[in-house]
Amino acid sequence: MCGTCDCAEGGRGPAEPHRHAATRTEDLEHRVLEKNQHLAEQNRDWLRRHGVVLVNLMSSPGSGKTSLLERAVADLRGQRPICVIEGDQATPLDAERIRSAGCPAVQINTGAGCHLDASMVGDAVRALEPARGALVFVENVGNLVCPALFDLGEDHRAVVMSVTEGVDKPLKYPHMFGTADVVLLNKMDLLPYVDFDPVGFHARVRQVNPDAEVLELSATRGDGLEAWYDWLQERSRSMSLLQPAGFGETAAVTVPAERPAS
Ligand SMILES: Nc1nc2c(ncn2[C@@H]2O[C@H](COP(=O)(O)OP(=O)(O)OP(=O)(O)O)[C@@H](O)[C@H]2O)c(=O)[nH]1
Ligand SMILES: [Zn+2]
Ligand SMILES: [Zn+2]
């Protein structure tokens, strides 16, 4: 059940859809999103004042978000401080992977929740205490739907898609692809084995979002990663990129689970 709905009748199958009045749902949804927006603005203000850049990474489960982050942590080491906020319904697994790759990470477990919100991310950023000039990645809960609705106060939104998911996804999930600053087309190493037309994919992204850049990558083989890092560098140029890495080993923190979205 999604926090934007807040419906007490959640958990029913598709044969028994929600029966509450549309207006009540819309009111609740509006209130939840309004409160989130307010907290997102507070996050944005905090990030500006501390000279920290936040990138919100979103995708369906398994597209390769953590794999791309593991590579970035290793490849950008020494260039600038990096921290990661991991969102999953359960387990500390992704944060453990990131810490093993060499940077501080906070794991948020959302329980039944299907997205991160600005309150969770605000708490996690403060727990991490990123140094001035740091790049903080948020790995959102694997889901192409409601993470698009929740502003976290981020500077940039990156949507990861893999070549095994089909070229139609930008058209089916226009909110997600419509709000992306960059689309990372991952698992390009699998292209010879799947029926996926990258040119057609680029065209569909352009249909819903003419401004989004599409970068073709392979997290496992390393293809295209320099272009992704250049993109990050270019977009963050104003944020004291050349600060020495001053972040400590302090932030292996776990933020408590399950927090109501409203
Ligand atoms: N062939 C190939 N496999 C990849 C690539 N990137 C990730 N994978 C594999 O895809 C699987 C999922 O990768 P993750 O990085 O865990 O994906 P994720 O998006 O973080 O997944 P969730 O956190 O569960 O949403 C793993 O088995 C990875 O090894 C890639 O570029 N090529
Ligand atoms: Zn992951
Ligand atoms: Zn949700």
mmCIF file of N, CA, C and O and ligand atoms in Angstrom, residues 65-66 86 88 94 97 139, ligand 2:
data_model
loop_
_atom_site.group_PDB
_atom_site.id
_atom_site.type_symbol
_atom_site.label_atom_id
_atom_site.label_comp_id
_atom_site.label_asym_id
_atom_site.label_seq_id
_atom_site.Cartn_x
_atom_site.Cartn_y
_atom_site.Cartn_z
ATOM 1 N N LYS A 65 21.301 -0.304 -9.735
ATOM 2 C CA LYS A 65 21.611 0.925 -8.977
ATOM 3 C C LYS A 65 22.804 0.714 -8.048
ATOM 4 O O LYS A 65 23.754 1.493 -8.049
ATOM 5 N N THR A 66 22.735 -0.342 -7.230
ATOM 6 C CA THR A 66 23.827 -0.558 -6.273
ATOM 7 C C THR A 66 25.127 -0.883 -7.001
ATOM 8 O O THR A 66 26.201 -0.425 -6.591
ATOM 9 N N GLU A 86 20.732 4.342 1.328
ATOM 10 C CA GLU A 86 20.144 3.182 0.662
ATOM 11 C C GLU A 86 18.694 3.002 1.114
ATOM 12 O O GLU A 86 18.422 2.946 2.316
ATOM 13 N N ASP A 88 15.477 0.412 0.904
ATOM 14 C CA ASP A 88 14.902 -0.883 0.531
ATOM 15 C C ASP A 88 13.789 -1.178 1.521
ATOM 16 O O ASP A 88 13.813 -0.688 2.644
ATOM 17 N N ASP A 94 22.193 -3.662 0.827
ATOM 18 C CA ASP A 94 22.789 -2.692 -0.101
ATOM 19 C C ASP A 94 23.768 -1.765 0.617
ATOM 20 O O ASP A 94 24.838 -1.458 0.089
ATOM 21 N N ARG A 97 26.966 -3.522 1.018
ATOM 22 C CA ARG A 97 27.742 -3.543 -0.237
ATOM 23 C C ARG A 97 28.483 -2.223 -0.427
ATOM 24 O O ARG A 97 29.656 -2.196 -0.823
ATOM 25 N N GLU A 139 19.852 5.877 -3.133
ATOM 26 C CA GLU A 139 19.291 4.790 -3.932
ATOM 27 C C GLU A 139 17.874 4.566 -3.443
ATOM 28 O O GLU A 139 17.649 4.073 -2.335
HETATM 29 ZN ZN ZN B 2 20.201 -1.934 -4.802
#
